[in-house]
Each structure stands twice: as structure tokens, then as C-alpha cells.
Amino acid sequence: MTDLGFARVDVDRAARTGDPEVVYGAGKTPDQVVAILRALHEKHPERAVLATRLSTESLDVVSRALPDAAIDLVARAATLGPLPTPHGTVAVVAAGTSDAPVAAEAALTIAVHGAGVDRVDDVGVAGLHRLLGVRDRLAAADCLVVVAGMEGALPSVVGGLVGVPIVAVPTSVGYGASLGGVAALLAMLNSCAPGVTVVNIDNGYGAGVHAARVARQSVPR
Amino acid sequence: MTDLGFARVDVDRAARTGDPEVVYGAGKTPDQVVAILRALHEKHPERAVLATRLSTESLDVVSRALPDAAIDLVARAATLGPLPTPHGTVAVVAAGTSDAPVAAEAALTIAVHGAGVDRVDDVGVAGLHRLLGVRDRLAAADCLVVVAGMEGALPSVVGGLVGVPIVAVPTSVGYGASLGGVAALLAMLNSCAPGVTVVNIDNGYGAGVHAARVARQSVPR
Amino acid sequence: MTDLGFARVDVDRAARTGDPEVVYGAGKTPDQVVAILRALHEKHPERAVLATRLSTESLDVVSRALPDAAIDLVARAATLGPLPTPHGTVAVVAAGTSDAPVAAEAALTIAVHGAGVDRVDDVGVAGLHRLLGVRDRLAAADCLVVVAGMEGALPSVVGGLVGVPIVAVPTSVGYGASLGGVAALLAMLNSCAPGVTVVNIDNGYGAGVHAARVARQSVPR
Amino acid sequence: MTDLGFARVDVDRAARTGDPEVVYGAGKTPDQVVAILRALHEKHPERAVLATRLSTESLDVVSRALPDAAIDLVARAATLGPLPTPHGTVAVVAAGTSDAPVAAEAALTIAVHGAGVDRVDDVGVAGLHRLLGVRDRLAAADCLVVVAGMEGALPSVVGGLVGVPIVAVPTSVGYGASLGGVAALLAMLNSCAPGVTVVNIDNGYGAGVHAARVARQSVPR
Amino acid sequence: MTDLGFARVDVDRAARTGDPEVVYGAGKTPDQVVAILRALHEKHPERAVLATRLSTESLDVVSRALPDAAIDLVARAATLGPLPTPHGTVAVVAAGTSDAPVAAEAALTIAVHGAGVDRVDDVGVAGLHRLLGVRDRLAAADCLVVVAGMEGALPSVVGGLVGVPIVAVPTSVGYGASLGGVAALLAMLNSCAPGVTVVNIDNGYGAGVHAARVARQSVPR
Amino acid sequence: MTDLGFARVDVDRAARTGDPEVVYGAGKTPDQVVAILRALHEKHPERAVLATRLSTESLDVVSRALPDAAIDLVARAATLGPLPTPHGTVAVVAAGTSDAPVAAEAALTIAVHGAGVDRVDDVGVAGLHRLLGVRDRLAAADCLVVVAGMEGALPSVVGGLVGVPIVAVPTSVGYGASLGGVAALLAMLNSCAPGVTVVNIDNGYGAGVHAARVARQSVPR
Amino acid sequence: MTDLGFARVDVDRAARTGDPEVVYGAGKTPDQVVAILRALHEKHPERAVLATRLSTESLDVVSRALPDAAIDLVARAATLGPLPTPHGTVAVVAAGTSDAPVAAEAALTIAVHGAGVDRVDDVGVAGLHRLLGVRDRLAAADCLVVVAGMEGALPSVVGGLVGVPIVAVPTSVGYGASLGGVAALLAMLNSCAPGVTVVNIDNGYGAGVHAARVARQSVPR
Amino acid sequence: MTDLGFARVDVDRAARTGDPEVVYGAGKTPDQVVAILRALHEKHPERAVLATRLSTESLDVVSRALPDAAIDLVARAATLGPLPTPHGTVAVVAAGTSDAPVAAEAALTIAVHGAGVDRVDDVGVAGLHRLLGVRDRLAAADCLVVVAGMEGALPSVVGGLVGVPIVAVPTSVGYGASLGGVAALLAMLNSCAPGVTVVNIDNGYGAGVHAARVARQSVPR
């Protein structure tokens, strides 16, 4: 346990769960993000630590204060330290371009948690031909993260195509009766395709952790 | 206007809107349903009148009191009088077997309102091959009524396949977070496929009226 | 399929559905809107492409970067390329002046999708005399788009006057218990007038697509 | 205060508010209803006491135990004692036949609270001609109680016709997205017609109390 | 009907309902507010017109463009033209200082609609002694407008003290589980005090119209 | 830990928290309730164990199988074993007769958990005189449990009278917009009286546990 | 595809996804369940087919009509045909005895889908000592299914103990503000423990499918 | 009662409830906050008055206008006058660093209301070892205030460890399906640990008042 004054950082988490350290950036000042990233990195120099949900200001301050950090502007996230060797593969499937930030957060999380990533973008259900064209890539993955907003139908369609474990991520993309992503969330929870599990709205990180754990423990194909 | 004591029956509706007379059976006693059907039929002997949302008891009483009535047990509905000659075609597409009652109500309503019906059942999104196999039938219709419960994804997928006007009907099929059909309703309202309009949960009748109006005014193919 | 780097543009949609190409401007930068409009226009120079939900900045950038674009400030939309010859007529009926942006989006969408438009504004249910005065115009249309916020009662009243297919559009006009348009949405879904179908809150575009499809396939009067 | 063992009956309410005594029958046994009615009647023999929301069993037991009681089967209510001389008039307007129980409860409440009642039934917004035909009766009342389920649009239309104070009563008539009357409730709260106030779903009693108070204190016309 | 280009102003409303003309300022530019106020005033110079829900900028522009207008900064409203002679009295009761803007809107609306106003402020239910001290003023009014946020309990307590018709106005004052005023709204709709009717959240205007109509038609005391 | 086959009974709870053992009867068969009560009583013969939320059938079976059990028909609960000597006093205040079952559950729970009970019934906010008459009893208690349905206003009024810690219990008494007790729950959470805490709808048990803990640790007066 | 008249049975699903055939029994008559089970079994005699959500009547009819079927009364499910050899292990963790049916459905689903099951019951968060005592069993599993109603806190606590992929199943156990399981669902979606994914309320089946897929593809320990 | 023009300050509250005077700063201008603080302090110079929910500007103005005031930047609150001698102890337990402002508001409120405070921070349920390490401190308190956002599980876990009265405070920390703190609120209301009571989202003040009352009346240990 390291005490930074404004936070007691749990530096032993890795030992308990096998996962890397992560900083949840929302509600933290840029300086706090930098301080926690630095403290975690010093404890775990051999393995990347991850900071998510960074404000534009935090992304800027981190990039200047920690020149070795890798910044992902789409995912609004940063990593510090070397990525682990990937085991297994997670395909991250996104319905529309507006879903890109959440898909990117999932993809980066997966990489930081030790699995490989295959990105499949722009495969909304209203254009099935795109989706059918990538069926083999989907079937080849150890786990799927399927990201969609609006009516959230994509996980059901994907779940009918392949028997791979699926984590669905509803996004807040939409307006009016999308209710900030609740419509997509409900749709995914009611998927008629078996084996679809769901995370919170816009929670690419949570989906990525689950999927990476599944992929890295899977028998290599 | 005909006064039956318990209801003033608006027998001039046909003249105003071109639609047949309809009895909404919910909350009415079997005897009331019979009396209204009989009164409407006497005013409009040349054209079928429709009674929907009939209880098991009402279906039974109607079939005995009005031997000329046609009973649809799946739709829980009855008609009295000859069906009009159909103009145009509406394809009624249903996702699962549990959606059959709503699809049947829509189909009967369409027939009573003067359009032809093409039923396409059991084409859920988790089994795309069935849906792709009927694409030509869908494209040949003047209007589509697409019925689905649970995640309500079918209208989006259908809407990506063809450019026909679509009326989506959410059903109350599901449990838990389906919230009595609200999940499917929200999904359909947020469809990423353009041109999808929506009616109330389980409202096969309302969808049928809209679709029949569209079909019977369409240029014959 | 054209790849712009930030988006794969589906330039074959027109062939599949008979509809024009459309750019959903929300969440896109002005430069992205311009780039997509330009790419779609090059593929389809003979037919207008449409961009909706443009920010003030996007409207400004589009008007300067694409001087041939037609800008609709009320609808917050732009078109590039010649409008198609209209077939059939959709009457767009709006309850109040605050509903004008949604009505304008519906009207422009209808024109871009190949149908004629008849605008009927300021006919709220609390002043029935205005509405009764335009009954003939409503009855003469092939389809109606009825736009209303607050209690969303207008489609029910219109639906009692004429037998034309109706698409109701709830708007987010209101406060407090309007719940951002949910009150109007629920009212429209529960309309006692048969044949009323509904789209998402503020979704003039979706209503326009459905109505234009209906109008352009209707038998000329 | 009279203590019946299972309830302390507030027999002084009339003095405080000028209103009669009322028994809310829901959740009470038939015997409790009879006992409270009898106790209140003994204290106030000169003025009718009212029991509402009576079960079928309670209606039956009351009618046998208290032969002087007047039973209203539609309103599911009973009165015991002479009705007061009416002052002023409340018009009770109902949209559909399914709304009759709530309208009847309102009407009986008004009579018990000392105002006259003018019933106007079956004037739904989808058939405006009926409503326009009774405009003079509406304008002649001192207060209006307007009862409607489903989309709850009737108060807005009535409120645009006359300047009389209006109390709107949403009913639970409907299904699916009517959400047990919440859709009608929200619509009425968002009425664009000024001066419309609202009571709880199916609360004919509450509307009747307010309207009777208004009518009986109004200057005679 | 006067056409201002951006709005058709219904200048005949007064004749229909006996109420003054009102401008709903939300969503209108300051110049539009000024133009409508001026047009209405020219048609009705003998009677005040009212503009509500004015932005700070609109209040400023109106005060400079229409020097004869009376500005109410608390109510965020303006009037132009002479107030009518008051008939009857409405007591406007407010629970807390944060409810003052809504109470002020109600009070001004009442005055413009021809009734007298008695303001009773800061009488929250957690300090009953204040409320009990003004019981005689409440009983002397022809109608009560009771304004409260948070738990919205005040109308129930007031309704137990006097038999005057009550209009309850929930306000959006509160946080968290107040859900923007929905908690107070629900509480008021479920009031155990008979005769309480309710308007939309923060709708001092609507409450004022109803209460003024009641007061001005009441028999003078 | 005692294993009964269908349940592992945690017989060490008393040692951990100082509270008695409790059986939550909902969803358990009468025989299961009897078996668990018996097992707990054998482990703790010196102190009453409590079973709550018993069905009519369970109440009957328990009373016959365990003749030493004390049955509380109003609370739908049973105890087995001697009640502890009470320390301190909790006043249980209920708004209406319909709230009696929840108040009774709270009162019995308090007694079983070692505190004294003072019941104050029928003190709804619409009849303040009753409440003001018992102010001294309320002020004399160590903790208050205030039970109310419908608008849930009672805790706010009580909280303005005395400075005693208050636990508010919303009940499901009501209809329509009471939403099964949610209206009362929200009202209580938004109470303007400081120091009011809240438990789940109809949760007399939870309120009783908290209140009894507070009372029995209070300095005797 | 096999057509049974009332349903087209998709007998090729196994080939597509590697999963067994499953009959969703809700809404189906006992005879329909028997017929579908028999048809699926004939197509796949070498591998168990599963029927879930069976009514008491269906369980009875199945057990008599298909004597070879294995009936699970707690899970309300049946299987027909030999269970596959298990690969990997899923620990099914349940918070309370009321959650047993959902946990049993998950466990049976896992076995039918080819993974081993380790049941861990009665480990609610209010008794942490039980949970800490089984930490090693949890850490030894390839995937966890964590079942809880009421506040749904168990997955968060489990997720802080081990790094195994977790599927959380909210149950409808609770009352009042549990809103039929929505409270537990929301809690699980907001879990502060990373890697927790969620399925619909009471959906033991869906959780089981996902977990079995994960377990059977995991590297043997 | 002191009249400041914009507010009537209830300076007699202390006598009625034994609590100090408090200013709810939300919606008040900095100058109003200063004026009320000063007026209350003059009436009660011997005891601290508290101002909560102060804006950054109000905190700044108060600190300059009232140099004797103590400013708590984390709690966004200020006190003026000497804190009372503490009686009893409340442990304030917080799950995460983001919950610090609410925990600080609770802690300051407790001190102002006359009880001692023991702060226990960063003891989220996903890291049980921290929580188990402070069990003795929790058991030694007279009352617990447990603050948590997201899934709101902490009060249940704490409630299983000790038998101390618990007040749970849900916070708005979270996103998406946390619904602004509603998820945590619902979880706490459904806690399986007995004796947990709940206050409004982010209402550290209300929890503090209740807990301080409990602590200061407790028998010293």
C-alpha cells in the first residue's frame, strides 16, 4: 500500500488477480493522474499500467510530464511501461464510427491485460454484408467484445453467427429514447443469442478485462 | 350514431376514414361484444367488421351467438361479414413462435382493411440464414410489419435489407429487463435503419391498419 | 465502399434501398462532414445527398467549403446535388413554433427522398379551428408526418379526421414532466386513432424517410 | 373522534372543511365498511356519507346490511343519507366507455359534495364532431372534470374550446406503453391548454371533490 | 390571426376563453418576445399581456424596447398593459425560499388573469408553527396555489387544514432522488388530502390560470 | 453453522452483531419455516427468534406445530422464546390504518431486538391536530419509526416537531402514481427535515432493527 | 430444419456454434415441450438436449412422456440424452437460498454445455466469513457464475478476491425497491470490480452458456 | 424569527430540536450565505453554525467576509463559531476517493452536531482486506455512516461485520447505468444486512445529523 496523501494506492492488486494496475481518471486532476501513474510504474516497472477516462487536459499533462507514456487519443487513455506478450486473441467489433472511443478503450485494455486484439469496425446490423464478410475472423477469436449504441442489436446478430464467448458493450450513442444508452443496454440484456454477457454503458474497460482474462487462459488454436 | 345503452357506436367511421368498423374487446363483456358486432354488421353487411383482444370466454360466446363469424384463435379475434378484395401486399414478419398472436392480429387486421398478407415466421436475428432466404419476398411487399420481442432487433436487420416502408411491433415476449416489452420498444425506436416506424407493445392491430392503408394505395407492381 | 480513414462510407446503399445517401452529423467534426458529403456527391452526382444534425459550426464550414450545398438553417441540415423529381405528397403538420426544426428536418428529408411536401404549421390541439380549416389538405396527402411536443395529442386528433397513413414525431419541446419528450412519445404510442405509427423523439429524418417511401409508391390521385 | 377498534373515525372533518365524510374502501373488509358507514351516518344523519373503491363483495354486503344505502355499481361506490341540494354544475366528460367507472366515481362524489352534475360521455379526440356538438354544455358548467385513458389528449382539446376551470383525470385504460395510466398522466401534466390541473390515475374521487368545491362557491349564472 | 413571419399569433384567444394573451418565452429570441408582446398589446391595449419564462437577455431587451412593460425579475416574466381589476383572492403558499420564482410566476399570472393575490412564503412542513399561524388567511381565500419542492408535502398539510380548492405546484428544487421534481410531483398526486389537484413541475403559470378562473367566478365573501 | 439440507442456518449471528436470529419467511414453505424456527430456538432457547413475512398458511402451520410460538396476525410474523428485557423506547408512528401491518412488523421487531415500543397510530398529515396532541410522546422516545404510504409526508412533519433520530418506512399503500410505494419512498428520501433516514418499501423489519439498536444503547432518561 | 407445425426447429444450431439444442419452455404447452425435446433428441441422440423454464405441469408431463429424461425440480428444467464429458470447471456461487433456482439453472446449463460445475451456496456478503472460506475453490475455477438478488453485491466482493472471469446473474429475489431484480441488475452493471459481466435478471441459462464456453476452451490446470 | 428580506431565518430551531442552525447554500448567492451565517452566528455565538453545498465563489466570499469562519474545501462547507464538545463517536466509512466530498460533509456535520468522528477511507468492497483490518474501529463506534457510489455494496458488507446502527449514503459517483447514483441508492435500500437505513444521494449532511443524534445520546463506552 502506498499513500500519496490524496489516495492510498493498492499496489498489490496484481498479485491478487494477475491483472495490471489501472487508474480511473474521471474526477481526478491531471497532477493526481500523473502522480498515481508514476507511483504504480515504479512499483511495476516491468509491466504497463493503464489510465482511462482522461480529460483532454489530463491527456496533455500526462504526455508532457511522462514522455515515456503512450497516449491513445481515441480511447482517451494512456499507458506507461511495456505491454505484456499477448496470449490469445479478442476480436473487438464495433457497429458505428461513433462507437470508436469505447472500442478503442476496450482494445487498449485488452492489450494491457495480456491478450491480442483484432479490430473489426463499422459492421452495423443495417448492413449485414459487412458483418457476414468477417465471420471467419470472428470465429477465430477466443472472445468477442461487441460494441454498439442506438438499438444495440449487433451482439444478437454476431451471437447467431459464432459460438465464441461474447461481451456486449452498450454505448451512449443515440438521442431521445436511447435514454443515454439505456435502450442499447436493455436490448443486449435481452439478447435472444445465448452466451451474450453485458457490461455498463460505455464500459470498454470492463469488457476488455473480462475478455482478456478469457483469451489469455484459452488453449492456443 | 347507434346507441346501445352501454355504448354509442360510431357507425359513420367508415365514411370518414375508409376503414372498416372495429370493436376493441378488452374490458367488454361477451354479450357486449356480440351486441356491438351485430349492430355494426347490420349497418355494414357488405364488409367485414373486426373484434380484437377477445377473452377466451368472448371467443366462445361470439362463435355460438354469431355462427357466421370467423374466429381466429391465435389472434384472439373475430370477423363478421365478407373480407374485402385485397389491394397490394403486406409481409408480416415475426421473430419467434411466441410472437405469433401479435403477428396474427396484424395479419387479420390487414386482410379486413383490404390488403393482401404474406406471412414470414420464425426469422429471428440469431439465425440470419432464414432471414436472408426470404429477402425477395420482403422486397416484393408494399409494406412490412415486423414483429419481435426480447431485444427487438429484427426491424433493424430487415431495414438494412430492403427499402420497403416498415412498421415495427414490439411484443411483451421476454422477462426481467425486457420490462414487459419496453426493451424491444426502445430498441425499435432507436433503429439505425431509416424508415422504421413503431407502434405500441403488442399492437398488431395498429400496425395492420397503417400497413394496409399503405399497401392498398400503392401502385400495383 | 469508400474508405476515408475515419469512416468507411457505404456508397452502395442507394442500390440496395432506393434511398439517397445521408450523413448523420452529430458527433462528427465539420471537416468530416465536408469530406463525407464530398465523397458521397462524387459517387452520386445526379442526386442530392443529405447531412442532418449539423452543429452551427458545421453549417458554417459546409456552406463555405461546399458553395453548391443548400443550407437549411431551421432544419440544421444541408444538401448537395439536385433534388429528385417529387412523386406523391406528404403533408408535414406541426403543433407549435417550437416544433419547427423537427418539422423542417422531416420536410427536407422527404424532398431529398423523392416526394413532395405540404407544410401545415401552428395547428395545436388547443386551437382546433386552425386544424379543421386544413382538413382537405390533410386528406389530399399520401402520407402525414405529424410533429408535436408537450402532450403529443395532435396525431390522435388528426387521425380522427382522415384515413391517411400517419407517422407521428414526438419532440423534446416541454419541461418538467415532459421528460425530454418521453411524455409526447408515450402519448403517441397510445393514440386511440388507428394507423398512427411513431418514431424516436425529434427524429424528423426517420419519419421523413418512411413517409417519402409511402408517398412515392402511391397511386397518383 | 369515534374509536371502532380497527379505526379511529374522524367525525369532525365536515366542520373543518365543509365536506362530507368519506370511507376509502380499498383494503377494508365488507364488515369494516358497513361499520364505518353506519358510525358516520349516525353522526351526520342529515347528510350523505360516501364509500368508494368497494369490492364486489363489499358492494353486496353493504346493500344487504344497509338497505337505505344507495349503491352505484359502475362507480363501485355507495352512499348513505340524503344528498345535499346541489349548487352550481360540474360537467363530467369521458373519452371512452372504458373510462365510465372513473367518470361515475367523479359524478357521485360531486353530488355528495353538493354540486350538480352534467355527464358527457364517449367524446374521444379521434371523433371531434361529438365533442364540438357539446361545446355549449361545456361552456355552461362551473368546472369540468375530463376523464381519459390511453394518450390522455381530451383535456387539451377541451381546454382549447372553453375557459372553464378543468380537472383532468387520467385512467389506467390502455396496455403496453400506457404503463398503467402513466402515459395519460404525463400527457395531461404537459397539456398545452392553460388551466388544466391533474389528479392521480383513476382518482375520480379527488377530481370530484375539487370540482364540487369550485362549483358550489361559484356565482350562479 | 396575425402573422409575424416566425409565428401566427392567435389574437382571438381572449374572446374564446376570457383569458388574456400570453407569450411562452422559452426558446424564443428576445426580439421575437418583443415583437409578439407588441403585436398582442396593440390588439388588446386595454388589458395586460403576459410573457413568461424569459431569459436574462430577454428580460433586459424587453425592459429597454418596451419601457412601459413591467418586469418581474423573480418570476422571470413581463407584462404590458394595465392589470385588470381583481375579483376574488388566491393565496399563493410557498414552502421554501428556493420556490420563490415559481410562486412569483403563479402570483403574476393570477393578477394578469383578474384575481387578487395573497402571498404566504416560507411555510415548510418542517416548521408547522408558521403554517398554523396563517390558517385564517388560507381559509379566507377562494383558491390556494401551494408551491413546494423536495418531498412536496405542503399541499397535504394545507389540505387538512382548510376546505378551499387547492392547486399544488411541484418544483424542481432538490437533488439526487428528487429526480428534477418528479418526487414532489408524485407526492402531490398521491396526496391523502382530498381536493388537491396538480400541475407540471415548475408550472406556476398553469396553476395561476386555473386558480384565477376559480377565484374570479366565486361568490364574493 | 447448522445444515438443515435446504439451508445452512447461521446460528452465530447473535454473537457477531448482538441481534437475535431471524427467519425471512417469504418464499419458504411452512415446513421450512417451522424447521428453521425450531433449530434456531434450540440454539438460543433463552432469547426469542423471529419469523417475518409469513403466508397465511405458514402462520397456521407454525401456530399448530409450535404451540409455544406467539403469532402476530397483523404483522404476519411469529416469535419463539422469551422476549428480552426492553432497554430504551422506540415510538412507532403510523399515518393510516392501511399502514398497520408494516407498523406491527416494526413494533414486533423492536421488541424482539430488546427495546420498548410506544405505538402511535392514525396520525396522518391531513389531520395535524392528532399529531400535535402526541408531540410529547414523540419527544420522549429514543428513536422514531414513522410509517406512511401515499405521499409519504409524515416523517417530514414529525421531523420538524422533535429532534429524535427518525427512521422512515414507506409503504405500498396507494394506487396509480404511488407506483407501489415508490412515491412515498422518494418523498421520504427528499425530506426537508434533517435526520430522517429511510428503509425499503414495507420494510418494517429493517426499520425496527435500526431503531432498536439506537434505543437500547441510549442513555436512560 | 424440422417443421413441427407449431414451430420450425433449428436442428443445425449445434454445427454452427458447438452448443447443444435448447428448448425455452416459457409459453409453450407441455405437449409442445415434449414434441420439441423428442425431435431434437432424435436428431442428436448422442448429446443431451435441454428444456428450461418449465411449468409444474410441463415438468410432470415431460417426466411421464419421456421416462429417459432427467428432471431438475429446483432448476425447473429437463434434459434428454447423455451429458457430455466435462472440460474445465465453472464455480456457481449463490448468495441466498432464494437464489437456488437460478443457480440450479446455471449449473445444469453448464453441464449440458460441456463443462464441470462446482456449487458454492449461501455465501451472502453480510456473512463474509463463509465467502473467505471458499476463496481457493473460487480461484481454482476457469469461470465464475455469481448469483444474487436484493442489493446484488456479491459479484463485487468475489471480483475483489480472485482474477477469474465472472458472469453475474441478478435475481428477482426481493421486494419494494428491488423493482423485480432491477436493483441487483444495476448494482452488478456498476460493479467496482473489473471483469464482471452481467446477464438478464434470473437468466441462469445465459450465464451458464457463456461460462461453459469459457471453461471448456481453457487450458487445463 | 429574523427577517433578512430574502429569507425569514428560523433562529429558534435549536430550541426545538437541539441541533445547530444550518444554511443550505445551493441556489443562494455568496452574499446571501454570508448574511445568513452572520445573522445565525449573532443569535448563537456560543455554538458553530454550518453552511453546506457552497459554490467555489461562495467559499471564497465567505472566507474573506467572515475571517473567523472555518472553511472545508473538500466538504464545500463552512462553519462559524466554536464546535461543541463531542459526545460519542461516529465512524464515517468511505468506499473510494471520489466519495470524499460526501464523506467530508458527513464528518463536518457530525462534529457541528456534537459528536466525535472517526474517518475510515478507501475501504471498497473489491479490496476486503482493508475493511477487515478496521473491523475493531467500526465496532467501537456508536453509529456508522457508510458512503459509497457505483454499486453501493459497502453498507451490506459492513452491516455483516458489526451490529452498530448504520446510515448508508449513496453517492453520484459512477456513469451510465449508475443513473446519477440511483443504482447505489437502490442497492442500499435492498441491503441484506439488517439495520441499514439510507439517505438521499450525496446527502452527507442528512446522514450526519441522524448519526450525531444517535451518538451523542449513546451510553459512553
mmCIF file of N, CA and C in Angstrom, chain D residues 66-98:
data_model
loop_
_atom_site.group_PDB
_atom_site.id
_atom_site.type_symbol
_atom_site.label_atom_id
_atom_site.label_comp_id
_atom_site.label_asym_id
_atom_site.label_seq_id
_atom_site.Cartn_x
_atom_site.Cartn_y
_atom_site.Cartn_z
ATOM 1 N N LEU D 66 -77.173 -2.491 4.859
ATOM 2 C CA LEU D 66 -77.672 -1.111 4.956
ATOM 3 C C LEU D 66 -78.670 -0.883 3.833
ATOM 4 N N PRO D 67 -79.911 -1.348 4.005
ATOM 5 C CA PRO D 67 -80.870 -1.282 2.899
ATOM 6 C C PRO D 67 -81.167 0.145 2.453
ATOM 7 N N ASP D 68 -80.873 1.132 3.301
ATOM 8 C CA ASP D 68 -81.113 2.513 2.900
ATOM 9 C C ASP D 68 -79.973 3.082 2.061
ATOM 10 N N ALA D 69 -78.899 2.336 1.972
ATOM 11 C CA ALA D 69 -77.768 2.827 1.193
ATOM 12 C C ALA D 69 -78.100 2.776 -0.295
ATOM 13 N N ALA D 70 -77.569 3.761 -1.032
ATOM 14 C CA ALA D 70 -77.702 3.761 -2.490
ATOM 15 C C ALA D 70 -76.406 3.218 -3.079
ATOM 16 N N ILE D 71 -76.552 2.199 -3.931
ATOM 17 C CA ILE D 71 -75.375 1.528 -4.492
ATOM 18 C C ILE D 71 -75.174 1.984 -5.934
ATOM 19 N N ASP D 72 -73.946 2.362 -6.306
ATOM 20 C CA ASP D 72 -73.617 2.718 -7.692
ATOM 21 C C ASP D 72 -72.637 1.669 -8.207
ATOM 22 N N LEU D 73 -73.170 0.706 -8.980
ATOM 23 C CA LEU D 73 -72.338 -0.432 -9.386
ATOM 24 C C LEU D 73 -71.231 -0.024 -10.348
ATOM 25 N N VAL D 74 -71.496 0.968 -11.189
ATOM 26 C CA VAL D 74 -70.455 1.403 -12.127
ATOM 27 C C VAL D 74 -69.322 2.104 -11.371
ATOM 28 N N ALA D 75 -69.694 2.969 -10.460
ATOM 29 C CA ALA D 75 -68.683 3.704 -9.688
ATOM 30 C C ALA D 75 -68.052 2.851 -8.594
ATOM 31 N N ARG D 76 -68.637 1.670 -8.361
ATOM 32 C CA ARG D 76 -68.207 0.808 -7.252
ATOM 33 C C ARG D 76 -68.218 1.588 -5.933
ATOM 34 N N ALA D 77 -69.321 2.255 -5.680
ATOM 35 C CA ALA D 77 -69.414 3.131 -4.511
ATOM 36 C C ALA D 77 -70.809 3.044 -3.922
ATOM 37 N N ALA D 78 -70.966 3.567 -2.691
ATOM 38 C CA ALA D 78 -72.259 3.591 -2.028
ATOM 39 C C ALA D 78 -72.381 4.879 -1.239
ATOM 40 N N THR D 79 -73.632 5.328 -1.080
ATOM 41 C CA THR D 79 -73.901 6.489 -0.234
ATOM 42 C C THR D 79 -74.973 6.115 0.772
ATOM 43 N N LEU D 80 -74.937 6.799 1.901
ATOM 44 C CA LEU D 80 -75.930 6.560 2.943
ATOM 45 C C LEU D 80 -76.352 7.923 3.493
ATOM 46 N N GLY D 81 -77.643 8.210 3.359
ATOM 47 C CA GLY D 81 -78.147 9.511 3.790
ATOM 48 C C GLY D 81 -78.515 10.360 2.594
ATOM 49 N N PRO D 82 -79.267 11.446 2.837
ATOM 50 C CA PRO D 82 -79.772 12.256 1.726
ATOM 51 C C PRO D 82 -78.676 13.096 1.077
ATOM 52 N N LEU D 83 -78.716 13.169 -0.262
ATOM 53 C CA LEU D 83 -77.776 14.017 -0.988
ATOM 54 C C LEU D 83 -78.109 15.478 -0.704
ATOM 55 N N PRO D 84 -77.113 16.338 -0.632
ATOM 56 C CA PRO D 84 -77.380 17.755 -0.390
ATOM 57 C C PRO D 84 -77.984 18.424 -1.629
ATOM 58 N N THR D 85 -78.608 19.556 -1.440
ATOM 59 C CA THR D 85 -79.098 20.355 -2.566
ATOM 60 C C THR D 85 -77.902 20.827 -3.390
ATOM 61 N N PRO D 86 -77.939 20.597 -4.694
ATOM 62 C CA PRO D 86 -76.769 20.979 -5.499
ATOM 63 C C PRO D 86 -76.680 22.488 -5.725
ATOM 64 N N HIS D 87 -75.435 22.975 -5.652
ATOM 65 C CA HIS D 87 -75.132 24.361 -6.009
ATOM 66 C C HIS D 87 -74.109 24.350 -7.130
ATOM 67 N N GLY D 88 -74.414 25.007 -8.218
ATOM 68 C CA GLY D 88 -73.505 25.038 -9.356
ATOM 69 C C GLY D 88 -73.493 23.707 -10.080
ATOM 70 N N THR D 89 -72.766 23.651 -11.204
ATOM 71 C CA THR D 89 -72.763 22.459 -12.045
ATOM 72 C C THR D 89 -71.345 22.097 -12.466
ATOM 73 N N VAL D 90 -71.038 20.792 -12.399
ATOM 74 C CA VAL D 90 -69.784 20.278 -12.942
ATOM 75 C C VAL D 90 -70.130 19.373 -14.111
ATOM 76 N N ALA D 91 -69.524 19.629 -15.253
ATOM 77 C CA ALA D 91 -69.683 18.699 -16.376
ATOM 78 C C ALA D 91 -68.585 17.653 -16.285
ATOM 79 N N VAL D 92 -68.988 16.366 -16.285
ATOM 80 C CA VAL D 92 -68.033 15.264 -16.246
ATOM 81 C C VAL D 92 -67.949 14.687 -17.650
ATOM 82 N N VAL D 93 -66.790 14.845 -18.269
ATOM 83 C CA VAL D 93 -66.600 14.491 -19.672
ATOM 84 C C VAL D 93 -65.700 13.266 -19.747
ATOM 85 N N ALA D 94 -66.146 12.203 -20.460
ATOM 86 C CA ALA D 94 -65.333 10.988 -20.537
ATOM 87 C C ALA D 94 -65.048 10.623 -21.982
ATOM 88 N N ALA D 95 -63.824 10.159 -22.214
ATOM 89 C CA ALA D 95 -63.401 9.889 -23.589
ATOM 90 C C ALA D 95 -63.990 8.598 -24.132
ATOM 91 N N GLY D 96 -63.970 7.522 -23.349
ATOM 92 C CA GLY D 96 -64.412 6.243 -23.886
ATOM 93 C C GLY D 96 -65.257 5.473 -22.901
ATOM 94 N N THR D 97 -65.883 4.393 -23.357
ATOM 95 C CA THR D 97 -66.735 3.628 -22.456
ATOM 96 C C THR D 97 -65.927 2.976 -21.344
ATOM 97 N N SER D 98 -64.676 2.657 -21.595
ATOM 98 C CA SER D 98 -63.857 2.039 -20.556
ATOM 99 C C SER D 98 -63.556 2.998 -19.411
#
